[in-house]
PDB file of C-alpha atoms in Angstrom:
ATOM      1  CA  ASP L 170     132.418  21.497 -89.330  1.00 63.00           C
ATOM      2  CA  THR L 171     132.344  20.650 -93.766  1.00 69.00           C
ATOM      3  CA  ALA L 172     128.998  20.374 -94.629  1.00 92.00           C
ATOM      4  CA  VAL L 173     129.738  18.132 -97.817  1.00 96.00           C
ATOM      5  CA  SER L 174     132.970  16.484 -98.223  1.00 96.00           C
ATOM      6  CA  GLN L 175     134.521  14.197-101.041  1.00 97.00           C
ATOM      7  CA  THR L 176     137.365  12.074-100.955  1.00 97.00           C
ATOM      8  CA  PRO L 177     139.412  12.243-103.002  1.00 97.00           C
ATOM      9  CA  LYS L 178     140.247  15.966-103.632  1.00 97.00           C
ATOM     10  CA  TYR L 179     142.404  14.147-106.508  1.00 97.00           C
ATOM     11  CA  LEU L 180     142.683  10.706-108.399  1.00 97.00           C
ATOM     12  CA  VAL L 181     145.076  10.219-111.190  1.00 97.00           C
ATOM     13  CA  THR L 182     144.603   6.559-112.984  1.00 97.00           C
ATOM     14  CA  GLN L 183     145.234   4.686-115.905  1.00 97.00           C
ATOM     15  CA  MET L 184     142.807   3.942-118.697  1.00 97.00           C
ATOM     16  CA  GLY L 185     141.171   0.696-118.170  1.00 97.00           C
ATOM     17  CA  ASN L 186     141.348   0.989-114.173  1.00 97.00           C
ATOM     18  CA  ASP L 187     137.995   1.105-111.507  1.00 97.00           C
ATOM     19  CA  LYS L 188     137.713   3.311-108.802  1.00 97.00           C
ATOM     20  CA  SER L 189     135.406   5.254-106.309  1.00 97.00           C
ATOM     21  CA  ILE L 190     135.432   8.445-105.180  1.00 98.00           C
ATOM     22  CA  LYS L 191     133.618   9.187-101.520  1.00 97.00           C
ATOM     23  CA  CYS L 192     130.994  11.416-100.269  1.00 97.00           C
ATOM     24  CA  GLU L 193     129.087  12.644 -96.809  1.00 97.00           C
ATOM     25  CA  GLN L 194     127.363  15.235 -95.602  1.00 96.00           C
ATOM     26  CA  ASN L 195     126.525  16.478 -92.216  1.00 95.00           C
ATOM     27  CA  LEU L 196     123.289  18.476 -93.206  1.00 92.00           C
ATOM     28  CA  GLY L 197     120.810  16.087 -92.383  1.00 90.00           C
ATOM     29  CA  HIS L 198     119.506  16.158 -95.639  1.00 89.00           C
ATOM     30  CA  ASP L 199     117.417  14.088 -97.721  1.00 86.00           C
ATOM     31  CA  THR L 200     118.580  13.954-101.263  1.00 89.00           C
ATOM     32  CA  MET L 201     122.215  13.865-102.894  1.00 93.00           C
ATOM     33  CA  TYR L 202     123.464  14.303-106.037  1.00 94.00           C
ATOM     34  CA  TRP L 203     126.935  13.674-108.227  1.00 96.00           C
ATOM     35  CA  TYR L 204     127.547  17.009-110.614  1.00 97.00           C
ATOM     36  CA  LYS L 205     130.450  16.558-113.447  1.00 97.00           C
ATOM     37  CA  GLN L 206     131.708  19.851-114.676  1.00 97.00           C
ATOM     38  CA  ASP L 207     134.367  19.730-117.650  1.00 95.00           C
ATOM     39  CA  SER L 208     137.429  21.069-118.956  1.00 93.00           C
ATOM     40  CA  LYS L 209     135.154  23.850-119.768  1.00 93.00           C
ATOM     41  CA  LYS L 210     134.160  24.234-116.567  1.00 94.00           C
ATOM     42  CA  PHE L 211     129.933  23.683-117.731  1.00 95.00           C
ATOM     43  CA  LEU L 212     128.513  21.706-114.856  1.00 96.00           C
ATOM     44  CA  LYS L 213     125.702  18.623-115.676  1.00 95.00           C
ATOM     45  CA  ILE L 214     123.770  16.337-113.190  1.00 94.00           C
ATOM     46  CA  MET L 215     124.711  13.190-113.187  1.00 95.00           C
ATOM     47  CA  PHE L 216     122.436  10.916-110.760  1.00 92.00           C
ATOM     48  CA  SER L 217     119.816  12.545-107.275  1.00 90.00           C
ATOM     49  CA  TYR L 218     119.447   9.724-104.437  1.00 88.00           C
ATOM     50  CA  ASN L 219     116.260  10.300-101.854  1.00 84.00           C
ATOM     51  CA  ASN L 220     117.064   8.196 -99.287  1.00 80.00           C
ATOM     52  CA  LYS L 221     119.128   6.147-100.670  1.00 81.00           C
ATOM     53  CA  GLU L 222     116.737   5.815-103.850  1.00 83.00           C
ATOM     54  CA  LEU L 223     117.752   6.567-106.695  1.00 85.00           C
ATOM     55  CA  ILE L 224     115.523   9.210-108.853  1.00 82.00           C
ATOM     56  CA  ILE L 225     117.544  10.922-111.433  1.00 83.00           C
ATOM     57  CA  ASN L 226     119.264   8.921-113.687  1.00 84.00           C
ATOM     58  CA  GLU L 227     120.757  11.255-116.516  1.00 85.00           C
ATOM     59  CA  THR L 228     121.911   8.699-119.202  1.00 79.00           C
ATOM     60  CA  VAL L 229     124.797   8.355-117.854  1.00 89.00           C
ATOM     61  CA  PRO L 230     126.882   5.569-119.134  1.00 91.00           C
ATOM     62  CA  ASN L 231     126.175   2.182-117.021  1.00 92.00           C
ATOM     63  CA  ARG L 232     129.956   2.639-116.407  1.00 95.00           C
ATOM     64  CA  PHE L 233     129.321   4.402-113.584  1.00 95.00           C
ATOM     65  CA  SER L 234     127.409   3.434-110.578  1.00 93.00           C
ATOM     66  CA  PRO L 235     126.281   5.175-107.675  1.00 93.00           C
ATOM     67  CA  LYS L 236     125.660   3.457-104.004  1.00 93.00           C
ATOM     68  CA  SER L 237     124.299   5.237-101.272  1.00 92.00           C
ATOM     69  CA  PRO L 238     124.745   2.908 -98.175  1.00 92.00           C
ATOM     70  CA  ASP L 239     122.294   5.410 -95.936  1.00 91.00           C
ATOM     71  CA  LYS L 240     120.952   9.015 -96.486  1.00 88.00           C
ATOM     72  CA  ALA L 241     124.304  10.588 -95.528  1.00 93.00           C
ATOM     73  CA  HIS L 242     126.906   9.546 -97.847  1.00 95.00           C
ATOM     74  CA  LEU L 243     126.850   8.813-101.976  1.00 95.00           C
ATOM     75  CA  ASN L 244     129.570   6.889-103.740  1.00 96.00           C
ATOM     76  CA  LEU L 245     130.455   7.245-106.896  1.00 96.00           C
ATOM     77  CA  HIS L 246     132.093   4.031-108.709  1.00 97.00           C
ATOM     78  CA  ILE L 247     133.509   4.181-112.141  1.00 96.00           C
ATOM     79  CA  ASN L 248     134.398   0.747-114.395  1.00 96.00           C
ATOM     80  CA  SER L 249     136.923   0.854-117.323  1.00 97.00           C
ATOM     81  CA  LEU L 250     137.620   4.472-117.083  1.00 97.00           C
ATOM     82  CA  GLU L 251     138.569   6.534-120.547  1.00 96.00           C
ATOM     83  CA  LEU L 252     139.714   9.651-121.033  1.00 96.00           C
ATOM     84  CA  GLY L 253     136.486  11.268-121.815  1.00 94.00           C
ATOM     85  CA  ASP L 254     135.821  10.683-117.727  1.00 96.00           C
ATOM     86  CA  SER L 255     138.842  12.884-116.697  1.00 97.00           C
ATOM     87  CA  ALA L 256     136.521  16.067-115.296  1.00 97.00           C
ATOM     88  CA  VAL L 257     135.810  17.179-111.561  1.00 98.00           C
ATOM     89  CA  TYR L 258     133.476  15.876-110.244  1.00 98.00           C
ATOM     90  CA  PHE L 259     130.550  17.283-107.523  1.00 98.00           C
ATOM     91  CA  CYS L 260     128.697  16.303-105.368  1.00 97.00           C
ATOM     92  CA  ALA L 261     126.236  17.587-103.424  1.00 96.00           C
ATOM     93  CA  SER L 262     122.758  18.032-101.307  1.00 94.00           C
ATOM     94  CA  SER L 263     119.771  19.396-100.417  1.00 90.00           C
ATOM     95  CA  GLN L 264     116.723  18.718 -97.589  1.00 83.00           C
ATOM     96  CA  GLY L 265     114.317  16.043-100.028  1.00 67.00           C
ATOM     97  CA  THR L 266     111.483  14.971 -97.100  1.00 61.00           C
ATOM     98  CA  SER L 267     107.581  16.009 -97.865  1.00 57.00           C
ATOM     99  CA  GLY L 268     106.872  18.688 -95.391  1.00 59.00           C
ATOM    100  CA  ARG L 269     110.659  19.719 -95.261  1.00 57.00           C
ATOM    101  CA  VAL L 270     111.313  20.454 -98.671  1.00 62.00           C
ATOM    102  CA  SER L 271     113.983  22.834 -99.798  1.00 72.00           C
ATOM    103  CA  TYR L 272     115.822  24.007-103.402  1.00 79.00           C
ATOM    104  CA  GLU L 273     118.517  24.918-101.875  1.00 87.00           C
ATOM    105  CA  GLN L 274     121.224  22.908-103.162  1.00 92.00           C
ATOM    106  CA  TYR L 275     125.303  22.458-101.423  1.00 94.00           C
ATOM    107  CA  PHE L 276     128.181  21.149-103.053  1.00 97.00           C
ATOM    108  CA  GLY L 277     131.126  19.666-101.980  1.00 97.00           C
ATOM    109  CA  PRO L 278     134.535  20.854-102.843  1.00 96.00           C
ATOM    110  CA  GLY L 279     135.180  18.248-105.627  1.00 97.00           C
ATOM    111  CA  THR L 280     137.158  15.518-107.226  1.00 98.00           C
ATOM    112  CA  ARG L 281     139.516  16.391-109.749  1.00 97.00           C
ATOM    113  CA  LEU L 282     139.699  12.591-111.713  1.00 97.00           C
ATOM    114  CA  THR L 283     142.173  12.512-114.520  1.00 97.00           C
ATOM    115  CA  VAL L 284     142.376   9.541-117.031  1.00 97.00           C
ATOM    116  CA  THR L 285     145.969   8.776-118.282  1.00 96.00           C
TER     117      THR L 285
ATOM    118  CA  GLN O 211     119.673  21.863-126.513  1.00 59.00           C
ATOM    119  CA  GLN O 212     121.028  24.498-123.893  1.00 67.00           C
ATOM    120  CA  GLN O 213     117.893  24.960-121.735  1.00 89.00           C
ATOM    121  CA  VAL O 214     119.638  27.606-119.734  1.00 96.00           C
ATOM    122  CA  LYS O 215     121.566  30.397-121.549  1.00 96.00           C
ATOM    123  CA  GLN O 216     124.510  32.550-120.280  1.00 97.00           C
ATOM    124  CA  SER O 217     125.849  35.621-120.867  1.00 96.00           C
ATOM    125  CA  PRO O 218     128.141  36.983-121.303  1.00 97.00           C
ATOM    126  CA  GLN O 219     131.062  33.983-120.991  1.00 97.00           C
ATOM    127  CA  SER O 220     133.471  36.844-119.468  1.00 97.00           C
ATOM    128  CA  LEU O 221     133.848  39.987-117.640  1.00 97.00           C
ATOM    129  CA  ILE O 222     136.246  42.506-116.489  1.00 98.00           C
ATOM    130  CA  VAL O 223     134.641  45.752-113.965  1.00 98.00           C
ATOM    131  CA  GLN O 224     136.888  47.822-112.445  1.00 98.00           C
ATOM    132  CA  LYS O 225     136.569  47.912-108.784  1.00 97.00           C
ATOM    133  CA  GLY O 226     133.585  49.783-107.551  1.00 97.00           C
ATOM    134  CA  GLY O 227     131.713  49.121-110.493  1.00 97.00           C
ATOM    135  CA  ILE O 228     128.383  47.085-111.035  1.00 98.00           C
ATOM    136  CA  SER O 229     129.107  43.686-112.752  1.00 98.00           C
ATOM    137  CA  ILE O 230     125.880  42.626-114.495  1.00 98.00           C
ATOM    138  CA  ILE O 231     125.331  38.593-115.471  1.00 98.00           C
ATOM    139  CA  ASN O 232     122.355  37.858-118.008  1.00 98.00           C
ATOM    140  CA  CYS O 233     120.709  34.453-118.304  1.00 98.00           C
ATOM    141  CA  ALA O 234     117.370  32.920-121.001  1.00 97.00           C
ATOM    142  CA  TYR O 235     115.292  30.084-119.605  1.00 96.00           C
ATOM    143  CA  GLU O 236     113.474  27.967-122.297  1.00 93.00           C
ATOM    144  CA  ASN O 237     111.341  25.830-119.915  1.00 91.00           C
ATOM    145  CA  THR O 238     108.288  27.350-118.123  1.00 90.00           C
ATOM    146  CA  ALA O 239     107.740  24.824-115.668  1.00 87.00           C
ATOM    147  CA  PHE O 240     111.584  26.077-114.014  1.00 90.00           C
ATOM    148  CA  ASP O 241     110.461  27.407-110.946  1.00 88.00           C
ATOM    149  CA  TYR O 242     114.037  27.972-108.545  1.00 90.00           C
ATOM    150  CA  PHE O 243     116.422  30.004-109.885  1.00 94.00           C
ATOM    151  CA  PRO O 244     120.204  30.360-107.901  1.00 95.00           C
ATOM    152  CA  TRP O 245     123.099  32.141-108.319  1.00 97.00           C
ATOM    153  CA  TYR O 246     126.399  29.486-107.729  1.00 98.00           C
ATOM    154  CA  GLN O 247     130.106  31.873-107.366  1.00 98.00           C
ATOM    155  CA  GLN O 248     133.197  29.367-107.871  1.00 98.00           C
ATOM    156  CA  PHE O 249     136.348  29.878-107.405  1.00 97.00           C
ATOM    157  CA  PRO O 250     139.269  27.461-108.636  1.00 95.00           C
ATOM    158  CA  GLY O 251     139.737  24.781-107.080  1.00 94.00           C
ATOM    159  CA  LYS O 252     136.538  24.825-105.089  1.00 96.00           C
ATOM    160  CA  GLY O 253     132.752  23.820-105.190  1.00 96.00           C
ATOM    161  CA  PRO O 254     129.877  26.225-105.936  1.00 97.00           C
ATOM    162  CA  ALA O 255     128.421  27.760-103.712  1.00 96.00           C
ATOM    163  CA  LEU O 256     124.894  29.343-103.457  1.00 95.00           C
ATOM    164  CA  LEU O 257     124.639  32.726-103.744  1.00 96.00           C
ATOM    165  CA  ILE O 258     121.025  34.215-104.053  1.00 95.00           C
ATOM    166  CA  ALA O 259     118.035  32.594-105.042  1.00 94.00           C
ATOM    167  CA  ILE O 260     114.831  33.385-106.608  1.00 93.00           C
ATOM    168  CA  ARG O 261     111.827  32.089-107.127  1.00 90.00           C
ATOM    169  CA  PRO O 262     109.390  33.665-109.955  1.00 89.00           C
ATOM    170  CA  ASP O 263     106.649  34.501-108.016  1.00 89.00           C
ATOM    171  CA  VAL O 264     108.607  37.373-107.042  1.00 92.00           C
ATOM    172  CA  SER O 265     110.735  40.249-109.525  1.00 95.00           C
ATOM    173  CA  GLU O 266     113.790  40.642-107.283  1.00 96.00           C
ATOM    174  CA  LYS O 267     115.814  40.090-104.699  1.00 96.00           C
ATOM    175  CA  LYS O 268     118.925  42.103-102.749  1.00 97.00           C
ATOM    176  CA  GLU O 269     121.037  40.056-100.641  1.00 96.00           C
ATOM    177  CA  GLY O 270     124.120  43.043 -99.953  1.00 96.00           C
ATOM    178  CA  ARG O 271     126.086  43.633-102.869  1.00 97.00           C
ATOM    179  CA  PHE O 272     123.800  41.105-104.808  1.00 97.00           C
ATOM    180  CA  THR O 273     120.385  41.048-106.860  1.00 97.00           C
ATOM    181  CA  ILE O 274     118.982  38.843-108.733  1.00 97.00           C
ATOM    182  CA  SER O 275     116.005  40.893-111.870  1.00 96.00           C
ATOM    183  CA  PHE O 276     113.806  38.333-112.332  1.00 96.00           C
ATOM    184  CA  ASN O 277     111.417  38.869-116.067  1.00 96.00           C
ATOM    185  CA  LYS O 278     109.215  36.067-116.111  1.00 94.00           C
ATOM    186  CA  SER O 279     107.491  37.050-118.938  1.00 94.00           C
ATOM    187  CA  ALA O 280     110.644  37.406-121.354  1.00 96.00           C
ATOM    188  CA  LYS O 281     112.205  34.184-119.124  1.00 96.00           C
ATOM    189  CA  GLN O 282     115.430  36.165-118.350  1.00 97.00           C
ATOM    190  CA  PHE O 283     116.857  36.408-115.479  1.00 97.00           C
ATOM    191  CA  SER O 284     120.348  38.518-114.187  1.00 98.00           C
ATOM    192  CA  LEU O 285     122.620  38.715-111.300  1.00 98.00           C
ATOM    193  CA  HIS O 286     123.594  42.727-109.964  1.00 98.00           C
ATOM    194  CA  ILE O 287     127.102  42.574-108.080  1.00 98.00           C
ATOM    195  CA  MET O 288     126.765  46.390-106.584  1.00 98.00           C
ATOM    196  CA  ASP O 289     130.413  48.088-105.635  1.00 98.00           C
ATOM    197  CA  SER O 290     131.864  45.019-107.294  1.00 98.00           C
ATOM    198  CA  GLN O 291     135.099  43.769-105.184  1.00 97.00           C
ATOM    199  CA  PRO O 292     138.111  42.523-106.193  1.00 97.00           C
ATOM    200  CA  GLY O 293     137.182  39.383-104.160  1.00 97.00           C
ATOM    201  CA  ASP O 294     134.573  38.980-106.402  1.00 98.00           C
ATOM    202  CA  SER O 295     136.573  37.703-109.109  1.00 98.00           C
ATOM    203  CA  ALA O 296     135.209  34.188-109.310  1.00 98.00           C
ATOM    204  CA  THR O 297     133.239  32.412-112.326  1.00 98.00           C
ATOM    205  CA  TYR O 298     129.186  32.966-111.877  1.00 98.00           C
ATOM    206  CA  PHE O 299     126.757  29.969-112.863  1.00 98.00           C
ATOM    207  CA  CYS O 300     123.480  30.643-113.183  1.00 98.00           C
ATOM    208  CA  ALA O 301     120.893  27.585-112.668  1.00 97.00           C
ATOM    209  CA  ALA O 302     117.300  27.103-113.203  1.00 95.00           C
ATOM    210  CA  SER O 303     115.037  24.191-112.004  1.00 89.00           C
ATOM    211  CA  GLU O 304     111.839  22.597-111.364  1.00 79.00           C
ATOM    212  CA  LEU O 305     110.805  20.319-107.840  1.00 74.00           C
ATOM    213  CA  MET O 306     110.439  16.879-108.363  1.00 71.00           C
ATOM    214  CA  ASN O 307     108.457  15.016-105.695  1.00 67.00           C
ATOM    215  CA  TYR O 308     108.700  11.000-106.081  1.00 62.00           C
ATOM    216  CA  GLY O 309     107.220  10.924-102.892  1.00 58.00           C
ATOM    217  CA  GLY O 310     110.855  12.445-102.096  1.00 59.00           C
ATOM    218  CA  ALA O 311     112.052  15.299-103.143  1.00 69.00           C
ATOM    219  CA  THR O 312     114.750  15.943-105.458  1.00 75.00           C
ATOM    220  CA  ASN O 313     116.164  19.365-107.548  1.00 80.00           C
ATOM    221  CA  LYS O 314     117.433  18.588-110.812  1.00 86.00           C
ATOM    222  CA  LEU O 315     119.105  22.186-111.510  1.00 92.00           C
ATOM    223  CA  ILE O 316     119.998  22.972-114.625  1.00 94.00           C
ATOM    224  CA  PHE O 317     123.109  24.937-115.344  1.00 96.00           C
ATOM    225  CA  GLY O 318     124.070  28.185-117.564  1.00 97.00           C
ATOM    226  CA  THR O 319     127.670  28.716-119.406  1.00 96.00           C
ATOM    227  CA  GLY O 320     129.263  30.282-116.336  1.00 97.00           C
ATOM    228  CA  THR O 321     130.538  33.781-116.816  1.00 98.00           C
ATOM    229  CA  LEU O 322     133.977  34.838-115.674  1.00 98.00           C
ATOM    230  CA  LEU O 323     134.569  37.688-113.691  1.00 98.00           C
ATOM    231  CA  ALA O 324     137.608  40.063-113.154  1.00 98.00           C
ATOM    232  CA  VAL O 325     136.818  43.197-110.794  1.00 97.00           C
ATOM    233  CA  GLN O 326     140.359  45.099-111.453  1.00 96.00           C
ATOM    234  CA  PRO O 327     141.396  46.484-107.983  1.00 92.00           C
TER     235      PRO O 327
END
Protein backbone atom coordinates (compact mmCIF):
# COMPACT_ATOMS: atom_id res chain seq x y z
CA ASP A 1 0.00 0.00 0.00
CA THR A 2 1.32 3.40 -0.97
CA ALA A 3 1.28 5.71 2.06
CA VAL A 4 1.42 9.04 0.19
CA SER A 5 0.58 9.02 -3.48
CA GLN A 6 0.62 11.76 -6.11
CA THR A 7 -0.76 12.08 -9.61
CA PRO A 8 0.48 12.64 -12.17
CA LYS A 9 4.13 11.63 -11.86
CA TYR A 10 5.11 13.74 -14.85
CA LEU A 11 3.44 16.85 -16.19
CA VAL A 12 4.63 18.69 -19.29
CA THR A 13 2.76 21.82 -20.28
CA GLN A 14 3.14 25.19 -21.95
CA MET A 15 3.49 28.59 -20.38
CA GLY A 16 0.19 30.18 -19.51
CA ASN A 17 -1.69 26.93 -18.96
CA ASP A 18 -3.44 25.89 -15.73
CA LYS A 19 -2.68 22.51 -14.18
CA SER A 20 -3.44 20.52 -11.04
CA ILE A 21 -1.52 17.96 -9.01
CA LYS A 22 -3.33 15.60 -6.67
CA CYS A 23 -2.13 14.03 -3.44
CA GLU A 24 -3.67 11.36 -1.24
CA GLN A 25 -2.43 9.80 2.00
CA ASN A 26 -3.76 6.65 3.66
CA LEU A 27 -1.82 7.06 6.91
CA GLY A 28 -4.69 8.65 8.79
CA HIS A 29 -2.66 11.84 9.24
CA ASP A 30 -4.19 15.23 9.89
CA THR A 31 -1.54 17.48 8.40
CA MET A 32 -0.48 17.63 4.77
CA TYR A 33 2.16 19.69 3.00
CA TRP A 34 3.39 20.76 -0.39
CA TYR A 35 7.14 21.15 -0.97
CA LYS A 36 8.96 22.34 -4.08
CA GLN A 37 12.32 20.91 -5.13
CA ASP A 38 14.14 23.05 -7.65
CA SER A 39 16.72 22.07 -10.25
CA LYS A 40 19.49 22.28 -7.64
CA LYS A 41 17.53 19.83 -5.47
CA PHE A 42 16.74 22.45 -2.85
CA LEU A 43 13.57 21.54 -0.95
CA LYS A 44 11.31 24.31 0.32
CA ILE A 45 7.94 24.20 1.98
CA MET A 46 5.07 25.89 0.17
CA PHE A 47 1.93 25.11 2.15
CA SER A 48 0.70 23.21 5.16
CA TYR A 49 -2.87 22.13 5.87
CA ASN A 50 -4.20 20.71 9.12
CA ASN A 51 -7.58 19.00 8.95
CA LYS A 52 -8.50 20.87 5.76
CA GLU A 53 -7.41 24.28 7.08
CA LEU A 54 -4.50 26.26 5.68
CA ILE A 55 -1.83 26.71 8.35
CA ILE A 56 1.34 27.70 6.47
CA ASN A 57 1.60 29.73 3.28
CA GLU A 58 5.24 30.44 2.53
CA THR A 59 4.97 33.56 0.36
CA VAL A 60 4.01 31.50 -2.62
CA PRO A 61 2.58 33.44 -5.63
CA ASN A 62 -1.19 33.65 -5.76
CA ARG A 63 -1.10 31.56 -8.91
CA PHE A 64 -0.66 28.57 -6.60
CA SER A 65 -3.83 27.54 -4.83
CA PRO A 66 -3.95 24.47 -2.61
CA LYS A 67 -7.24 22.82 -1.80
CA SER A 68 -8.00 20.14 0.74
CA PRO A 69 -11.40 18.48 0.18
CA ASP A 70 -10.83 16.23 3.19
CA LYS A 71 -7.94 15.50 5.50
CA ALA A 72 -6.68 12.62 3.31
CA HIS A 73 -6.38 14.73 0.17
CA LEU A 74 -4.47 17.86 -0.74
CA ASN A 75 -4.46 19.19 -4.28
CA LEU A 76 -2.34 21.92 -5.82
CA HIS A 77 -3.72 24.04 -8.64
CA ILE A 78 -1.38 26.30 -10.57
CA ASN A 79 -2.69 29.07 -12.82
CA SER A 80 -0.84 30.79 -15.65
CA LEU A 81 2.19 28.54 -15.48
CA GLU A 82 5.61 30.15 -15.89
CA LEU A 83 8.98 28.70 -16.87
CA GLY A 84 10.20 29.18 -13.30
CA ASP A 85 7.50 26.85 -12.01
CA SER A 86 9.38 23.91 -13.50
CA ALA A 87 10.36 21.75 -10.53
CA VAL A 88 9.47 18.60 -8.66
CA TYR A 89 6.56 19.04 -6.30
CA PHE A 90 6.28 16.78 -3.28
CA CYS A 91 3.33 16.16 -1.06
CA ALA A 92 3.95 15.05 2.52
CA SER A 93 1.91 14.25 5.60
CA SER A 94 2.31 14.02 9.35
CA GLN A 95 0.18 13.32 12.39
CA GLY A 96 -0.99 16.64 13.78
CA THR A 97 -3.96 16.38 16.09
CA SER A 98 -3.70 17.45 19.71
CA GLY A 99 -2.81 14.45 21.78
CA ARG A 100 -1.50 12.60 18.72
CA VAL A 101 1.22 14.88 17.44
CA SER A 102 4.23 13.59 15.58
CA TYR A 103 7.07 15.46 13.96
CA GLU A 104 7.65 12.74 11.37
CA GLN A 105 6.78 13.69 7.82
CA TYR A 106 6.32 11.16 5.05
CA PHE A 107 6.79 12.23 1.45
CA GLY A 108 5.10 11.16 -1.75
CA PRO A 109 6.99 10.15 -4.90
CA GLY A 110 6.81 13.62 -6.43
CA THR A 111 5.40 15.21 -9.57
CA ARG A 112 7.92 16.51 -12.07
CA LEU A 113 6.45 19.61 -13.70
CA THR A 114 8.07 20.90 -16.87
CA VAL A 115 6.85 24.18 -18.33
CA THR A 116 7.91 24.90 -21.91
CA GLN B 1 19.09 33.47 4.62
CA GLN B 2 19.95 29.80 4.82
CA GLN B 3 18.80 28.65 8.24
CA VAL B 4 20.28 25.17 7.88
CA LYS B 5 23.73 24.86 6.34
CA GLN B 6 24.89 21.47 5.09
CA SER B 7 28.31 20.22 4.03
CA PRO B 8 29.89 18.76 2.04
CA GLN B 9 27.97 19.22 -1.19
CA SER B 10 29.25 15.86 -2.44
CA LEU B 11 31.11 12.97 -0.88
CA ILE B 12 32.86 9.91 -2.27
CA VAL B 13 33.51 7.05 0.13
CA GLN B 14 34.91 3.58 -0.37
CA LYS B 15 32.75 0.59 0.46
CA GLY B 16 33.06 -0.22 4.14
CA GLY B 17 34.14 3.31 5.03
CA ILE B 18 32.41 5.91 7.20
CA SER B 19 30.38 8.68 5.55
CA ILE B 20 30.03 11.87 7.57
CA ILE B 21 27.70 14.73 6.67
CA ASN B 22 27.49 17.87 8.76
CA CYS B 23 24.77 20.44 9.35
CA ALA B 24 24.55 23.66 11.32
CA TYR B 25 21.46 25.63 12.25
CA GLU B 26 20.74 29.12 13.50
CA ASN B 27 17.29 29.11 15.05
CA THR B 28 17.48 27.99 18.68
CA ALA B 29 13.73 27.32 18.64
CA PHE B 30 14.27 24.31 16.39
CA ASP B 31 13.49 21.14 18.32
CA TYR B 32 13.48 18.35 15.76
CA PHE B 33 16.33 17.36 13.46
CA PRO B 34 15.66 14.66 10.85
CA TRP B 35 17.78 13.25 8.07
CA TYR B 36 16.21 12.25 4.78
CA GLN B 37 17.56 9.98 2.06
CA GLN B 38 16.55 10.56 -1.54
CA PHE B 39 17.21 8.28 -4.49
CA PRO B 40 16.92 9.63 -8.06
CA GLY B 41 13.30 9.93 -9.13
CA LYS B 42 11.98 9.19 -5.63
CA GLY B 43 10.65 11.22 -2.76
CA PRO B 44 12.73 11.95 0.35
CA ALA B 45 12.50 9.10 2.85
CA LEU B 46 12.88 9.68 6.58
CA LEU B 47 16.07 7.95 7.71
CA ILE B 48 16.62 8.93 11.32
CA ALA B 49 15.78 11.90 13.55
CA ILE B 50 16.81 13.37 16.86
CA ARG B 51 15.40 15.76 19.45
CA PRO B 52 17.74 18.21 21.25
CA ASP B 53 17.46 16.48 24.61
CA VAL B 54 19.88 13.73 23.51
CA SER B 55 23.38 13.98 22.05
CA GLU B 56 23.36 10.84 19.97
CA LYS B 57 20.93 8.44 18.34
CA LYS B 58 21.82 5.26 16.54
CA GLU B 59 19.71 3.12 14.23
CA GLY B 60 21.58 0.30 12.59
CA ARG B 61 24.48 1.74 10.60
CA PHE B 62 23.15 5.29 10.88
CA THR B 63 24.02 7.59 13.79
CA ILE B 64 23.11 11.21 14.46
CA SER B 65 25.44 13.22 16.67
CA PHE B 66 23.96 16.40 18.09
CA ASN B 67 25.79 19.34 19.70
CA LYS B 68 23.25 21.78 21.08
CA SER B 69 25.75 24.40 22.26
CA ALA B 70 27.43 24.52 18.86
CA LYS B 71 24.10 24.27 17.03
CA GLN B 72 25.46 21.48 14.89
CA PHE B 73 24.44 17.93 14.07
CA SER B 74 25.86 15.28 11.83
CA LEU B 75 25.00 11.98 10.19
CA HIS B 76 27.46 9.11 10.32
CA ILE B 77 26.96 6.12 8.04
CA MET B 78 29.08 3.22 9.21
CA ASP B 79 30.21 0.45 6.87
CA SER B 80 28.97 2.44 3.88
CA GLN B 81 27.56 0.35 1.04
CA PRO B 82 27.01 1.10 -2.67
CA GLY B 83 23.27 0.92 -1.97
CA ASP B 84 23.69 3.95 0.32
CA SER B 85 24.57 6.08 -2.72
CA ALA B 86 21.91 8.80 -2.69
CA THR B 87 21.34 12.44 -1.79
CA TYR B 88 21.07 13.10 1.94
CA PHE B 89 19.27 16.07 3.40
CA CYS B 90 19.37 17.33 6.93
CA ALA B 91 16.46 19.38 8.17
CA ALA B 92 15.29 21.22 11.24
CA SER B 93 11.90 22.28 12.45
CA GLU B 94 9.86 23.71 15.23
CA LEU B 95 6.48 22.20 15.92
CA MET B 96 3.76 24.81 15.60
CA ASN B 97 0.41 24.25 17.24
CA TYR B 98 -2.44 26.32 15.89
CA GLY B 99 -5.19 24.12 17.25
CA GLY B 100 -3.72 21.47 15.01
CA ALA B 101 -0.05 20.80 14.81
CA THR B 102 2.08 21.48 11.79
CA ASN B 103 5.78 20.98 11.36
CA LYS B 104 7.61 23.24 8.93
CA LEU B 105 10.79 21.49 7.83
CA ILE B 106 13.72 23.70 6.84
CA PHE B 107 16.06 21.68 4.69
CA GLY B 108 19.78 21.84 4.12
CA THR B 109 21.09 21.98 0.57
CA GLY B 110 21.77 18.24 0.29
CA THR B 111 24.85 16.02 0.02
CA LEU B 112 25.31 13.66 -2.90
CA LEU B 113 26.96 10.53 -1.53
CA ALA B 114 28.67 8.05 -3.82
CA VAL B 115 29.94 4.81 -2.28
CA GLN B 116 32.46 3.13 -4.52
CA PRO B 117 32.61 -0.69 -4.54
